[in-house]
């Protein structure tokens, strides 16, 4: 039931193991954004699954590619799966795209994509998928985001 490979002897051992697994997953989720600099930390977590790293890289690179494709997407920031998409009116002026963000949220909701809004000026779309995020789900999020950015 747990991703850690250990022999469980009693209920106390089971509870300790569960706490260690939860803490390890939290560390993985928080620091996975710095994949190359945190490689030592990731190697120490014994039950690390390489597909998680591949999904994170695919997720980040997909949004960076959208940044170069669309004029309304000013910047992509974040760590790991937690990303913020800064929307602007255009890339030259870098004016805050508060209205564009409101449109993005409504169009995303209509397409079944639930994202948050953030930033001091309300121009950042927050994307925070779970660790169980599959590559097919990442592709779907990227295609919906691409479609919405084309519309606004």
Coordinates of C-alpha atoms in Angstrom, one line a residue:
X1 CA 0.0 0.0 0.0
X2 CA 3.0 2.3 0.5
X3 CA 5.6 3.2 -2.1
X4 CA 8.4 2.5 0.4
X5 CA 10.0 -1.0 0.2
X6 CA 10.1 -2.2 3.8
X7 CA 9.0 -5.1 5.8
X8 CA 6.1 -4.0 8.1
X9 CA 6.2 -5.9 11.4
X10 CA 3.5 -4.2 13.6
X11 CA 1.0 -1.3 13.5
X12 CA 3.6 1.0 15.1
X13 CA 6.1 0.2 12.3
X14 CA 3.3 0.8 9.8
X15 CA 2.5 4.2 11.2
X16 CA 6.2 5.2 11.3
X17 CA 6.6 4.0 7.7
X18 CA 3.6 6.0 6.6
X19 CA 4.9 9.2 8.2
X20 CA 8.3 8.7 6.5
X21 CA 6.6 8.1 3.2
X22 CA 4.4 11.2 3.5
X23 CA 7.4 13.4 4.4
X24 CA 9.5 11.9 1.6
X25 CA 6.7 12.6 -0.9
X26 CA 6.4 16.2 0.4
X27 CA 10.1 16.7 -0.1
X28 CA 9.9 15.3 -3.6
X29 CA 7.0 17.4 -4.5
X30 CA 8.5 20.6 -3.1
X31 CA 12.0 20.3 -4.5
X32 CA 11.5 18.4 -7.7
X33 CA 11.5 21.8 -9.6
X34 CA 15.3 22.0 -9.3
X35 CA 15.8 18.6 -10.9
X36 CA 19.5 19.0 -11.7
X37 CA 20.7 20.8 -8.6
X38 CA 18.7 18.5 -6.2
X39 CA 19.8 15.2 -7.8
X40 CA 21.7 14.2 -4.7
X41 CA 18.5 14.6 -2.6
X42 CA 16.4 12.7 -5.1
X43 CA 18.9 9.9 -5.2
X44 CA 18.6 9.5 -1.5
X45 CA 14.9 8.8 -1.7
X46 CA 14.9 5.1 -2.4
X47 CA 11.5 4.7 -3.9
X48 CA 11.8 7.6 -6.3
X49 CA 10.1 6.7 -9.6
X50 CA 11.7 8.1 -12.7
X51 CA 8.3 8.6 -14.5
X52 CA 7.6 11.4 -12.1
X53 CA 10.7 13.3 -13.2
X54 CA 9.8 12.7 -16.9
X55 CA 6.2 14.0 -16.3
X56 CA 7.6 17.1 -14.6
X57 CA 10.0 17.9 -17.4
X58 CA 7.4 17.3 -20.0
X59 CA 4.9 19.5 -18.1
X60 CA 7.4 22.4 -17.8
X61 CA 8.7 22.2 -21.3
X62 CA 5.2 22.2 -22.8
X63 CA 4.3 25.5 -21.1
X64 CA 7.6 27.1 -22.0
X65 CA 6.9 26.1 -25.7
X66 CA 3.5 27.8 -25.3
X67 CA 5.2 30.9 -24.0
X68 CA 7.1 31.3 -27.2
X69 CA 4.0 30.6 -29.3
X70 CA 1.5 33.0 -27.7
X71 CA 1.7 36.8 -27.3
X72 CA -0.5 36.8 -24.2
X73 CA 1.7 34.4 -22.1
X74 CA 4.4 36.6 -20.6
X75 CA 6.2 34.2 -18.4
X76 CA 6.1 30.7 -17.0
X77 CA 7.4 30.3 -13.4
X78 CA 7.3 27.7 -10.7
X79 CA 8.9 24.6 -9.2
X80 CA 8.1 21.1 -10.3
X81 CA 4.4 20.6 -11.1
X82 CA 3.4 23.9 -9.4
X83 CA 3.5 26.4 -12.2
X84 CA 2.3 30.0 -12.6
X85 CA 1.4 31.4 -16.0
X86 CA 1.7 35.2 -16.2
X87 CA -0.7 36.7 -18.6
X88 CA 0.0 40.1 -20.2
X89 CA -1.7 42.3 -22.7
X90 CA 1.3 42.0 -25.1
X91 CA 4.9 41.0 -24.7
X92 CA 6.3 44.4 -25.7
X93 CA 4.5 46.5 -23.0
X94 CA 4.3 43.7 -20.4
X95 CA 1.1 45.3 -19.1
X96 CA -0.7 43.1 -16.6
X97 CA -3.4 41.0 -18.3
X98 CA -6.0 41.0 -15.5
X99 CA -8.9 40.8 -17.9
X100 CA -7.2 38.1 -20.0
X101 CA -6.8 36.1 -16.8
X102 CA -10.5 36.4 -16.0
X103 CA -11.3 35.2 -19.5
X104 CA -8.8 32.4 -19.2
X105 CA -10.4 31.1 -16.0
X106 CA -13.9 31.2 -17.5
X107 CA -12.8 29.4 -20.7
X108 CA -10.8 26.8 -18.7
X109 CA -13.8 26.1 -16.4
X110 CA -16.0 25.6 -19.4
X111 CA -13.5 23.0 -20.8
X112 CA -13.2 21.2 -17.5
X113 CA -9.9 22.6 -16.4
X114 CA -9.8 23.9 -12.9
X115 CA -7.0 26.4 -12.3
X116 CA -6.4 29.2 -9.8
X117 CA -5.7 32.9 -10.0
X118 CA -2.9 34.6 -8.2
X119 CA -0.4 37.4 -8.3
X120 CA -0.5 40.9 -6.9
X121 CA -2.5 42.2 -9.9
X122 CA -4.5 39.0 -10.5
X123 CA -2.8 38.2 -13.7
X124 CA -1.2 34.8 -12.9
X125 CA -2.9 31.5 -13.6
X126 CA -1.9 28.9 -11.0
X127 CA -1.6 25.2 -12.1
X128 CA -1.1 22.7 -9.3
X129 CA -1.8 19.1 -10.5
X130 CA -1.4 16.1 -8.2
X131 CA 1.7 13.8 -8.1
X132 CA -0.4 11.2 -9.9
X133 CA -0.6 13.4 -12.9
X134 CA -0.1 11.3 -16.1
X135 CA 1.4 12.2 -19.4
X136 CA -1.9 12.0 -21.1
X137 CA -3.4 14.4 -18.6
X138 CA -0.5 16.8 -19.1
X139 CA -1.0 16.7 -22.8
X140 CA -4.7 17.5 -22.3
X141 CA -3.9 20.4 -20.0
X142 CA -1.4 21.7 -22.6
X143 CA -3.9 21.4 -25.5
X144 CA -6.7 23.2 -23.5
X145 CA -4.3 25.9 -22.5
X146 CA -3.1 26.3 -26.1
X147 CA -6.7 26.5 -27.3
X148 CA -7.6 29.1 -24.7
X149 CA -4.6 31.3 -25.3
X150 CA -5.5 31.3 -29.0
X151 CA -9.0 32.5 -28.2
X152 CA -8.1 35.4 -25.8

